[in-house]
Coordinates of C-alpha atoms in Angstrom, one line a residue:
Chain A
M12 CA -30.3 79.1 4.7
F13 CA -26.9 80.8 5.1
S14 CA -24.0 79.2 3.4
R15 CA -20.7 78.9 5.3
P16 CA -19.0 82.2 5.2
A17 CA -15.5 82.3 3.6
V18 CA -12.6 83.0 5.9
R19 CA -12.2 86.5 4.3
V20 CA -15.7 87.6 5.5
A21 CA -15.6 90.2 8.3
R22 CA -15.3 88.4 11.7
H23 CA -18.3 89.9 13.3
L24 CA -20.5 88.7 10.4
A25 CA -19.0 85.2 10.6
R26 CA -19.8 85.1 14.3
S27 CA -23.4 86.2 13.9
Y28 CA -23.9 83.7 11.1
A29 CA -22.4 80.9 13.2
S30 CA -24.9 81.5 16.0
A31 CA -28.0 81.7 13.8
V32 CA -29.4 78.1 13.9
S33 CA -32.7 77.3 12.4
P34 CA -35.0 75.7 15.0
N35 CA -35.3 71.9 14.8
A36 CA -38.1 70.9 17.2
L37 CA -39.1 67.5 18.4
V38 CA -42.7 67.3 19.5
I39 CA -43.9 64.4 21.7
L40 CA -47.3 63.2 20.2
E41 CA -49.1 61.3 22.9
H42 CA -52.0 59.0 22.3
R43 CA -54.4 56.7 24.1
Q44 CA -54.9 53.4 22.3
G45 CA -54.0 55.1 19.0
V46 CA -56.1 58.2 19.4
L47 CA -53.9 61.3 19.5
D48 CA -54.3 63.5 22.6
S49 CA -55.7 66.9 21.4
A50 CA -53.4 68.7 23.8
C51 CA -50.4 67.5 21.7
L52 CA -51.9 69.2 18.6
S53 CA -51.6 72.5 20.5
A54 CA -48.0 71.6 21.3
L55 CA -47.4 71.0 17.6
T56 CA -48.8 74.4 16.8
A57 CA -46.4 76.0 19.4
A58 CA -43.5 74.1 17.8
T59 CA -44.4 75.4 14.3
Q60 CA -44.3 78.9 15.7
L61 CA -40.6 78.5 16.4
G62 CA -40.1 78.9 12.7
G63 CA -38.0 75.9 11.8
K64 CA -38.3 72.2 11.2
V65 CA -40.8 70.2 13.2
T66 CA -40.5 66.4 13.9
G67 CA -43.1 64.4 15.7
L68 CA -42.4 61.5 18.0
V69 CA -44.9 58.7 18.5
I70 CA -44.1 56.1 21.1
S71 CA -46.4 53.1 21.4
G72 CA -47.1 49.5 22.1
P73 CA -47.6 47.2 19.1
D74 CA -51.4 47.3 19.3
S75 CA -51.9 51.0 19.0
A76 CA -48.9 51.8 16.7
A77 CA -50.8 51.7 13.4
A78 CA -53.7 53.9 14.5
A79 CA -51.5 56.4 16.2
L80 CA -49.2 56.7 13.1
D81 CA -52.1 56.9 10.8
S82 CA -53.4 60.0 12.5
A83 CA -49.9 61.5 13.1
K84 CA -48.9 61.2 9.5
K85 CA -51.7 63.6 8.5
L86 CA -50.9 66.4 10.8
K87 CA -50.2 69.7 9.2
G88 CA -47.0 71.3 10.4
L89 CA -44.9 68.2 10.7
D90 CA -41.9 67.8 8.5
N91 CA -40.9 64.5 9.8
L92 CA -42.3 61.7 12.0
L93 CA -40.4 59.3 14.2
H94 CA -41.9 56.3 15.8
S95 CA -40.7 53.7 18.2
T96 CA -42.8 50.6 18.9
S97 CA -42.4 48.1 21.6
E98 CA -44.3 46.1 24.1
L99 CA -42.1 48.1 26.6
Y100 CA -44.1 51.2 25.6
S101 CA -47.6 49.8 25.9
A102 CA -48.0 51.1 29.4
P103 CA -44.9 53.3 29.4
V104 CA -43.0 54.5 32.5
V105 CA -40.6 57.4 32.2
E106 CA -37.7 55.1 33.2
T107 CA -38.0 53.3 29.9
V108 CA -39.0 56.3 27.7
S109 CA -36.3 58.7 28.9
P110 CA -33.4 56.5 27.6
L111 CA -35.2 56.4 24.2
L112 CA -35.7 60.2 24.1
S113 CA -32.1 60.7 25.2
K114 CA -30.8 58.5 22.5
I115 CA -32.9 60.3 19.8
L116 CA -31.6 63.7 21.1
S117 CA -28.0 62.5 21.1
E118 CA -28.1 61.2 17.5
S119 CA -29.6 64.4 16.0
S120 CA -29.4 68.1 16.4
Y121 CA -32.8 69.1 17.9
T122 CA -32.9 72.6 19.3
H123 CA -36.2 72.3 21.1
V124 CA -38.2 69.5 22.8
V125 CA -41.9 70.3 23.0
S126 CA -44.8 68.6 24.6
A127 CA -48.3 69.2 26.1
T128 CA -48.5 69.9 29.8
S129 CA -49.8 66.3 30.3
S130 CA -49.1 64.2 33.3
F131 CA -46.8 61.9 31.3
A132 CA -44.8 64.6 29.5
K133 CA -44.5 66.7 32.7
S134 CA -43.0 63.6 34.3
L135 CA -40.7 62.9 31.4
L136 CA -39.3 66.2 30.1
P137 CA -37.6 67.5 33.3
R138 CA -36.0 64.1 33.9
V139 CA -34.3 64.2 30.5
A140 CA -33.5 67.9 30.6
A141 CA -31.7 67.5 33.9
Q142 CA -29.6 64.6 32.5
L143 CA -28.6 67.0 29.6
D144 CA -27.9 69.7 32.2
V145 CA -30.5 72.1 30.8
P146 CA -33.5 73.9 32.4
A147 CA -37.0 73.3 31.2
V148 CA -39.9 75.8 30.9
S149 CA -43.3 74.7 32.1
D150 CA -46.8 75.5 30.8
I151 CA -46.0 78.2 28.3
T152 CA -48.8 80.5 27.0
S153 CA -46.8 82.1 24.1
L154 CA -43.4 81.9 22.5
E155 CA -41.1 83.9 20.3
H156 CA -37.9 82.6 18.8
D157 CA -35.2 84.9 17.7
A158 CA -33.1 83.1 15.1
A159 CA -30.3 85.6 15.1
S160 CA -29.5 85.1 18.8
N161 CA -30.8 81.6 19.0
A162 CA -32.8 82.6 22.0
T163 CA -36.5 81.6 22.7
T164 CA -38.6 83.8 24.9
F165 CA -41.7 82.4 26.5
T166 CA -44.6 83.7 28.6
R167 CA -46.0 81.5 31.3
P168 CA -48.3 81.9 34.3
I169 CA -46.9 82.0 37.8
Y170 CA -48.6 82.4 41.2
A171 CA -51.7 80.5 40.0
G172 CA -51.9 82.7 37.0
N173 CA -52.0 85.9 39.0
A174 CA -48.9 87.0 37.3
I175 CA -47.3 86.3 33.9
A176 CA -43.6 85.8 33.6
T177 CA -41.7 86.5 30.4
V178 CA -38.7 84.2 30.4
K179 CA -35.9 83.9 28.0
A180 CA -33.9 80.8 27.3
P181 CA -30.6 82.1 25.9
S182 CA -28.5 80.5 23.2
S183 CA -26.4 78.9 25.9
V184 CA -29.3 76.5 26.5
S185 CA -28.4 73.9 23.9
I186 CA -31.8 72.2 23.8
K187 CA -34.8 74.1 25.0
F188 CA -37.4 71.9 26.7
F189 CA -40.8 73.2 27.2
T190 CA -44.4 72.1 27.9
V191 CA -47.3 73.9 26.3
R192 CA -50.6 75.1 27.9
S193 CA -53.1 73.7 25.4
T194 CA -55.7 76.4 25.9
S195 CA -53.2 79.0 24.6
F196 CA -52.5 77.4 21.2
A197 CA -55.1 76.2 18.6
A198 CA -54.9 72.5 17.8
A199 CA -53.0 71.7 14.6
L200 CA -55.2 70.6 11.8
S201 CA -55.1 67.4 9.8
D202 CA -54.8 67.1 6.1
S203 CA -55.6 63.7 4.6
A204 CA -53.4 64.6 1.6
A205 CA -50.5 65.3 3.9
S206 CA -47.6 62.9 3.5
V207 CA -44.9 63.1 6.1
N208 CA -41.7 61.2 6.0
V209 CA -41.9 58.4 8.6
E210 CA -38.8 57.0 10.3
T211 CA -38.7 54.0 12.6
I212 CA -36.5 54.3 15.7
D213 CA -35.5 51.1 17.5
P214 CA -36.7 50.9 21.0
V215 CA -34.1 51.2 23.7
H216 CA -34.1 48.2 25.9
V217 CA -33.3 49.0 29.5
S218 CA -32.0 46.3 31.7
D219 CA -33.2 46.3 35.3
V220 CA -36.0 48.9 35.2
P221 CA -36.7 49.9 38.8
T222 CA -40.3 50.9 38.0
E223 CA -43.2 48.6 37.1
H224 CA -46.6 49.7 35.8
I225 CA -49.2 47.7 37.6
S226 CA -52.5 49.2 36.4
T227 CA -54.3 52.2 35.0
S228 CA -57.8 53.3 35.9
L229 CA -59.5 55.9 33.7
T230 CA -62.9 57.4 34.4
K231 CA -65.2 56.3 31.6
S232 CA -67.4 58.9 30.2
D233 CA -69.4 59.5 27.0
R234 CA -69.2 63.2 27.9
P235 CA -66.9 65.6 26.0
E236 CA -63.4 65.6 27.4
L237 CA -62.9 68.3 30.1
G238 CA -59.6 69.7 28.7
T239 CA -61.0 70.4 25.2
A240 CA -64.8 70.8 25.7
S241 CA -66.3 74.1 24.5
R242 CA -68.8 74.1 27.3
I243 CA -68.3 73.1 30.9
V244 CA -70.7 72.8 33.8
S245 CA -68.9 72.7 37.1
G246 CA -70.0 71.9 40.6
G247 CA -68.8 72.7 44.1
R248 CA -69.1 71.7 47.7
P249 CA -72.9 72.3 48.2
L250 CA -73.6 69.3 46.0
K251 CA -73.8 66.9 49.0
N252 CA -72.5 63.6 47.6
A253 CA -71.6 61.8 44.4
E254 CA -75.2 60.8 43.6
T255 CA -76.5 64.3 44.0
F256 CA -73.6 65.8 42.1
E257 CA -74.4 63.5 39.2
A258 CA -78.2 63.8 39.5
T259 CA -78.1 67.6 39.6
L260 CA -75.4 68.5 37.1
Y261 CA -75.5 65.8 34.5
P262 CA -78.9 66.6 33.0
L263 CA -77.8 70.2 32.5
A264 CA -74.5 69.1 31.0
D265 CA -76.5 66.8 28.7
V266 CA -78.8 69.6 27.5
L267 CA -75.8 71.8 26.8
G268 CA -73.6 69.1 25.4
A269 CA -71.1 70.1 28.0
A270 CA -68.3 68.4 29.9
V271 CA -68.5 68.2 33.7
G272 CA -65.9 69.8 36.0
A273 CA -65.6 70.1 39.8
S274 CA -64.0 72.3 42.4
R275 CA -61.3 70.9 44.7
A276 CA -63.8 70.9 47.6
A277 CA -66.1 68.7 45.6
V278 CA -63.3 66.3 44.6
D279 CA -61.9 66.2 48.1
A280 CA -65.3 65.3 49.4
G281 CA -65.6 62.5 47.0
Y282 CA -68.4 63.9 44.8
A283 CA -66.3 63.7 41.6
D284 CA -63.2 62.0 40.3
N285 CA -59.9 63.8 40.7
S286 CA -59.7 64.0 36.9
L287 CA -62.6 66.4 36.9
Q288 CA -60.9 69.0 39.1
V289 CA -60.5 72.4 37.5
G290 CA -57.8 74.6 39.0
Q291 CA -54.1 75.6 39.6
T292 CA -53.1 72.0 40.2
G293 CA -55.9 70.3 38.3
K294 CA -57.0 71.0 34.8
V295 CA -56.7 74.4 33.2
V296 CA -59.6 75.0 30.8
A297 CA -60.7 77.9 28.6
P298 CA -64.0 76.9 27.1
E299 CA -66.6 79.1 25.3
L300 CA -68.9 78.7 28.3
Y301 CA -68.0 77.9 31.9
M302 CA -70.8 77.6 34.4
A303 CA -69.9 77.4 38.0
F304 CA -72.5 76.1 40.5
G305 CA -71.9 76.4 44.2
I306 CA -68.2 77.3 43.6
S307 CA -67.0 80.2 45.7
G308 CA -64.1 81.2 43.4
A309 CA -60.9 80.6 45.4
I310 CA -57.7 81.8 43.7
Q311 CA -56.7 78.3 43.0
H312 CA -60.0 77.5 41.2
L313 CA -59.9 80.7 39.2
A314 CA -56.4 79.8 38.0
G315 CA -58.0 76.9 36.1
M316 CA -60.9 78.7 34.4
K317 CA -60.5 82.5 34.3
D318 CA -59.6 82.4 30.6
S319 CA -63.0 81.0 29.7
K320 CA -64.8 83.2 27.1
L321 CA -68.1 83.4 29.0
I322 CA -68.3 82.7 32.8
V323 CA -71.6 82.1 34.5
A324 CA -71.8 81.7 38.2
V325 CA -74.6 80.6 40.5
N326 CA -74.1 80.9 44.2
K327 CA -76.2 81.5 47.3
D328 CA -73.6 83.9 48.6
P329 CA -73.8 87.3 46.8
D330 CA -70.2 88.1 48.0
A331 CA -68.6 85.0 46.6
P332 CA -65.4 85.9 44.8
I333 CA -66.5 84.0 41.7
F334 CA -68.9 86.9 40.9
Q335 CA -65.9 89.2 40.4
V336 CA -64.9 87.2 37.3
A337 CA -68.3 86.0 36.2
D338 CA -69.8 87.7 33.2
I339 CA -73.3 86.7 34.3
G340 CA -74.0 86.0 37.9
L341 CA -77.1 84.7 39.6
V342 CA -77.6 84.7 43.4
G343 CA -79.7 81.7 44.2
D344 CA -80.0 78.1 45.3
L345 CA -78.5 75.8 42.7
Y346 CA -81.0 73.1 43.6
E347 CA -83.7 75.5 42.4
V348 CA -81.8 77.1 39.6
I349 CA -80.3 74.1 37.8
P350 CA -83.5 72.1 37.3
E351 CA -85.3 75.2 36.1
L352 CA -82.4 76.1 33.8
T353 CA -82.2 72.6 32.4
E354 CA -86.0 72.6 31.6
K355 CA -85.9 76.1 30.0
L356 CA -82.8 75.3 27.9
K357 CA -84.6 72.2 26.5
K358 CA -87.1 74.5 24.8
Chain B
M28 CA -38.0 41.5 66.0
R29 CA -35.7 44.5 65.5
P30 CA -35.3 45.3 61.8
S31 CA -31.8 44.8 60.6
P32 CA -29.8 48.0 59.8
A33 CA -29.9 47.2 56.1
C34 CA -33.6 47.5 56.2
L35 CA -34.0 51.0 57.5
L36 CA -35.5 53.9 55.6
N37 CA -33.9 57.3 55.5
I38 CA -36.2 60.0 54.2
L39 CA -35.2 63.4 52.8
V40 CA -37.9 66.0 52.5
P41 CA -37.0 69.2 50.6
V42 CA -39.3 72.1 51.5
K43 CA -39.7 75.6 50.1
R44 CA -40.7 78.9 51.7
A45 CA -43.2 80.5 49.4
V46 CA -45.8 83.3 49.4
D47 CA -48.8 82.0 51.3
Y48 CA -51.5 80.5 49.1
A49 CA -54.1 82.9 50.4
V50 CA -52.2 86.1 49.7
K51 CA -53.6 88.4 47.0
I52 CA -50.7 88.6 44.5
R53 CA -49.6 92.0 43.3
V54 CA -47.1 92.6 40.5
N55 CA -44.6 95.3 41.5
P56 CA -44.6 98.6 39.6
Q57 CA -41.2 97.9 38.0
Q58 CA -42.6 94.7 36.6
T59 CA -39.7 92.7 37.8
G60 CA -41.6 90.5 40.1
V61 CA -44.4 90.3 42.6
D62 CA -44.6 92.1 46.0
L63 CA -42.8 89.8 48.4
N64 CA -43.5 91.9 51.4
V65 CA -46.3 89.5 52.3
K66 CA -47.0 86.4 54.4
H67 CA -44.9 83.4 53.5
S68 CA -45.3 79.8 54.6
M69 CA -44.2 76.3 53.6
N70 CA -45.3 75.4 50.1
P71 CA -48.6 73.5 50.7
F72 CA -47.4 70.5 48.6
D73 CA -44.2 70.4 50.7
E74 CA -46.4 70.3 53.9
I75 CA -48.0 67.2 52.4
A76 CA -44.5 65.7 51.8
V77 CA -43.4 66.3 55.4
E78 CA -46.8 64.9 56.6
E79 CA -46.3 61.8 54.4
A80 CA -42.8 61.1 55.8
V81 CA -44.2 61.4 59.3
R82 CA -47.1 59.1 58.6
I83 CA -44.7 56.5 57.0
R84 CA -42.8 56.6 60.3
E85 CA -46.0 56.2 62.3
K86 CA -46.9 53.2 60.3
L87 CA -43.4 51.6 60.0
K88 CA -42.1 52.7 63.3
D89 CA -38.5 51.6 63.9
E90 CA -38.0 50.8 60.2
V91 CA -37.8 54.5 59.6
K92 CA -34.3 55.6 60.8
S93 CA -34.4 59.3 59.9
I94 CA -36.5 62.1 58.4
K95 CA -34.4 65.0 57.3
A96 CA -35.8 68.2 56.0
V97 CA -33.8 70.5 53.7
T98 CA -34.4 74.0 52.3
I99 CA -32.5 76.3 49.9
G100 CA -33.3 79.8 50.8
P101 CA -32.5 83.1 52.5
P102 CA -32.0 83.3 56.3
K103 CA -35.8 83.5 56.9
S104 CA -36.3 80.1 55.4
V105 CA -35.2 78.6 58.7
D106 CA -38.8 79.1 59.8
T107 CA -39.9 76.6 57.2
L108 CA -37.4 74.1 58.5
R109 CA -38.7 74.7 62.1
T110 CA -42.2 73.9 60.9
A111 CA -41.0 70.7 59.3
L112 CA -39.1 69.8 62.5
A113 CA -42.3 70.6 64.6
M114 CA -44.3 68.3 62.3
G115 CA -41.9 65.4 63.0
A116 CA -38.7 65.7 61.0
D117 CA -35.6 64.7 63.1
S118 CA -33.1 67.2 61.7
A119 CA -32.7 69.7 59.0
I120 CA -30.3 71.2 56.5
H121 CA -30.4 74.9 55.6
V122 CA -28.5 75.7 52.3
E123 CA -28.4 79.4 52.8
I124 CA -28.4 82.0 50.0
P125 CA -28.4 85.7 50.5
E126 CA -31.7 87.6 50.8
S127 CA -30.9 89.4 47.6
A128 CA -30.2 86.3 45.6
P129 CA -32.7 85.3 42.8
S130 CA -34.9 82.3 43.6
P131 CA -33.0 79.2 42.5
E132 CA -34.3 77.3 39.5
P133 CA -35.5 73.7 39.6
L134 CA -32.3 72.5 38.0
G135 CA -30.2 74.3 40.6
V136 CA -32.3 72.9 43.4
A137 CA -32.0 69.4 42.0
K138 CA -28.2 69.7 41.7
T139 CA -28.1 70.9 45.3
L140 CA -30.2 68.0 46.5
R141 CA -28.1 65.5 44.6
A142 CA -25.0 66.9 46.3
I143 CA -26.6 66.5 49.7
I144 CA -27.6 62.9 48.8
D145 CA -24.1 62.2 47.7
K146 CA -22.9 63.3 51.1
N147 CA -25.7 61.4 52.9
K148 CA -25.6 58.1 51.1
E149 CA -28.0 56.4 53.4
I150 CA -31.0 58.5 52.0
D151 CA -33.2 56.1 50.0
L152 CA -36.4 58.0 49.7
V153 CA -37.0 61.7 48.8
I154 CA -40.5 63.1 49.0
L155 CA -41.1 66.5 47.4
G156 CA -44.1 68.6 46.6
K157 CA -45.2 68.2 43.0
Q158 CA -44.9 71.9 42.4
A159 CA -44.3 75.1 44.3
I160 CA -47.2 77.5 44.2
D161 CA -45.0 80.5 43.4
D162 CA -43.3 79.4 40.2
D163 CA -45.7 76.5 39.4
A164 CA -42.8 74.8 37.6
G165 CA -43.3 71.3 38.8
Q166 CA -39.9 70.0 37.7
T167 CA -37.6 69.5 40.7
G168 CA -38.5 65.9 41.7
Q169 CA -38.2 64.7 38.1
M170 CA -34.9 66.5 37.6
L171 CA -33.5 65.0 40.8
A172 CA -34.6 61.6 39.7
G173 CA -33.0 62.1 36.3
L174 CA -29.7 63.3 37.9
L175 CA -29.6 60.3 40.3
G176 CA -31.0 57.8 37.8
W177 CA -33.5 56.8 40.4
S178 CA -37.1 55.6 40.1
Q179 CA -39.7 58.3 40.2
A180 CA -43.4 58.4 41.1
T181 CA -44.9 61.8 40.5
F182 CA -48.4 63.1 41.7
A183 CA -48.7 60.5 44.3
S184 CA -52.1 60.1 46.0
K185 CA -51.3 57.0 48.0
V186 CA -47.9 55.5 49.1
D187 CA -47.2 52.1 50.7
I188 CA -43.6 51.3 51.5
D189 CA -42.2 47.8 52.1
V190 CA -38.9 48.5 53.7
V191 CA -37.8 44.8 54.0
N192 CA -38.2 44.3 50.2
K193 CA -37.1 47.9 49.4
V194 CA -40.1 48.5 47.2
A195 CA -42.9 51.0 47.2
T196 CA -46.4 50.8 45.7
V197 CA -47.6 54.2 44.6
L198 CA -51.0 55.3 43.3
R199 CA -50.6 58.4 41.2
E200 CA -53.1 60.9 39.7
I201 CA -52.8 61.1 35.9
D202 CA -54.9 62.8 33.2
G203 CA -58.2 61.0 33.1
G204 CA -57.8 58.9 36.3
S205 CA -55.0 57.2 38.2
E206 CA -52.2 54.7 37.7
Q207 CA -50.5 52.3 40.1
L208 CA -46.7 51.8 40.0
K209 CA -44.4 49.5 41.9
C210 CA -41.1 51.2 42.4
R211 CA -37.8 49.9 43.8
L212 CA -36.0 52.0 46.3
P213 CA -34.2 54.4 46.2
L214 CA -37.1 56.4 45.0
I215 CA -38.3 60.0 44.4
I216 CA -41.9 60.7 45.1
T217 CA -43.7 64.0 44.4
T218 CA -46.9 64.6 46.3
D219 CA -50.3 65.5 44.9
L220 CA -53.1 67.3 46.7
R221 CA -55.0 64.4 48.1
L222 CA -52.1 62.3 49.4
N223 CA -52.9 63.4 53.0
E224 CA -54.0 66.3 55.1
P225 CA -51.1 67.8 56.9
R226 CA -51.2 68.1 60.7
Y227 CA -50.9 71.4 62.6
A228 CA -47.8 71.2 64.8
S229 CA -48.7 71.1 68.5
L230 CA -47.2 73.6 70.9
P231 CA -45.1 70.9 72.7
N232 CA -43.7 69.8 69.3
I233 CA -43.0 73.3 68.3
M234 CA -40.9 73.7 71.5
K235 CA -39.2 70.3 71.0
A236 CA -38.3 71.5 67.4
K237 CA -36.2 74.3 68.7
K238 CA -33.7 71.8 70.0
K239 CA -33.5 69.7 66.8
P240 CA -30.3 70.2 64.8
I241 CA -30.1 72.4 61.7
E242 CA -27.0 72.0 59.6
K243 CA -26.0 75.2 57.8
L244 CA -24.4 75.0 54.4
K245 CA -23.6 77.3 51.5
P246 CA -24.1 76.3 47.9
T247 CA -20.3 76.5 47.4
D248 CA -19.9 73.9 50.2
L249 CA -21.8 71.5 47.9
G250 CA -20.0 72.6 44.7
V251 CA -23.2 74.0 43.2
D252 CA -23.8 77.3 41.3
L253 CA -27.3 78.5 41.8
T254 CA -27.1 81.3 39.2
P255 CA -30.3 81.1 37.1
I256 CA -29.9 80.1 33.5
L257 CA -33.2 81.3 32.3
E258 CA -33.6 85.1 32.3
T259 CA -36.8 86.6 33.6
L260 CA -37.4 89.6 31.4
K261 CA -40.5 90.9 33.1
V262 CA -43.4 90.0 35.2
T263 CA -46.8 91.4 34.3
E264 CA -50.4 91.3 35.4
P265 CA -52.7 89.0 33.5
P266 CA -55.5 90.5 31.4
K267 CA -58.1 91.8 33.9
R268 CA -61.4 90.1 34.0
V269 CA -64.2 92.5 34.9
G270 CA -67.1 90.8 36.7
G271 CA -70.3 91.6 34.9
S272 CA -73.8 92.0 35.8
K273 CA -76.0 89.8 37.9
V274 CA -79.3 88.6 36.7
G275 CA -82.4 88.3 38.8
S276 CA -83.9 85.1 37.5
V277 CA -83.4 81.9 35.5
D278 CA -85.4 83.4 32.6
E279 CA -83.0 86.3 32.4
L280 CA -80.1 83.9 32.5
V281 CA -81.5 81.8 29.7
A282 CA -82.1 85.0 27.6
K283 CA -78.5 86.1 28.1
L284 CA -77.1 82.7 27.3
K285 CA -79.2 82.7 24.1
D286 CA -77.9 86.2 23.2
A287 CA -74.4 84.8 23.5
G288 CA -75.2 81.9 21.3
F289 CA -75.7 79.2 23.9
T290 CA -78.8 77.1 23.7
G291 CA -79.7 73.5 24.3
V292 CA -78.2 71.0 21.8

């Protein structure tokens, strides 16, 4: 760390020292009922790559606080952990969390605010950034921080991932807000011996909140979670209806220990829940194995899975665009292929 | 019974002219951007926003006083406004920027919209697309809500407005499922894919739209500077994925999967 230069030091040196600020990142650690979202562990990794201090923030209702903190405390890469607990944050809305985040930012000198590209963080970060009159960078796939110029350069997908933009947030951006594409950063590890300094932050009570949370409905599944699964079996429009979608794909997914995904067409037609949609505006996945059945391979679907390690496609149409990105393609009727495949994989 | 003036809804729908979703994107040789000499149309999520405003009016009838579309863009963006007017907006605002100007950032757009809302204080509902399919930023609605201090409901898949009580019930798509919120007006909503299926404007409506008023403004008229803060250093192609071989049978597929290390668990 540079010590304050004496007045006698050459002016240009003093100026460059004055602008070199070590990063001080705040990472939003989200959780569901005390279980940390794995996408946040990728956000933590991204934050550590900035090269400075990293502080985690856990916001929770009273019931889930202990479990969430217990996991968060053990994360490697955290220098500090803040938490705020209140009934207000059990089913949080951005209108109550943004005043808390704003207060935390105003009382410290954070240089970066980092989160996963989750539905909650995507709703929260731009709201707070605008109030602080700074831009935000969405869904980054890499970053590089230059301490001397206090500028952070990011790459991020644009045009449904058909182009990659390299974007620089200069030093004039006092706090750099960004959300992280989890498939681009390995999840931070835990260390049971890790001992992070934990600080309690008082909740910010907001009078007259205009937004009320009524209910949350989550699809229940014993299956691996789509966003982090290493194997995904995905179905498209030919799967007729929800029963057929399930009856055809799930046995194969079971044999492979895979998560189940769906194309937009399948979700629009009601075969699968919207949370299973893979694509530009759905989930972006990059598993070891992605198997697409009856999915033509529209640009918007490819945007969500083209970074998968091995892509297998089965489609009746030999000219389906999906075959252009598939490592292994099979032209055939999925109703014949899938049962046969399921049987033969069992051996 | 005629609704009282206090109970009337005034909707603002910001729309963006973007490269059409079906266009094959090509990065230019200078690596400064993509080839923009291609078909453009209204951002699909903004079409859904316009459609939702029109459906709200079809449902609530006289309770909806106005639907105003607005765009920030070069002269050609007026086409996008005409589409919104043909779909059912009453009037439009074109905040015109030069053809050569860089695309405004979400923060700049939000500030412009705030300035417009400051001038049109009757607006109590803003419906935006959740993201533009060119920059895929997905920030503008939230930023506008932050600047105004309004309630926000992002990724909406169902909207019900109670104008008399000035409250909206919104179902939104979240990771893993959905969430229902009750939001007091004034409100910012961003649209998700399944909120509705936008109509095609009929020819009579396209003709009628030509007579609907479009107010022209410049960013300076609104006291807004749209100079981007973030610097785009370059735009490159993503790593190319080469399609591989096709196999002829399930047996071959199983063999290849096994070679790659994928077997049953």
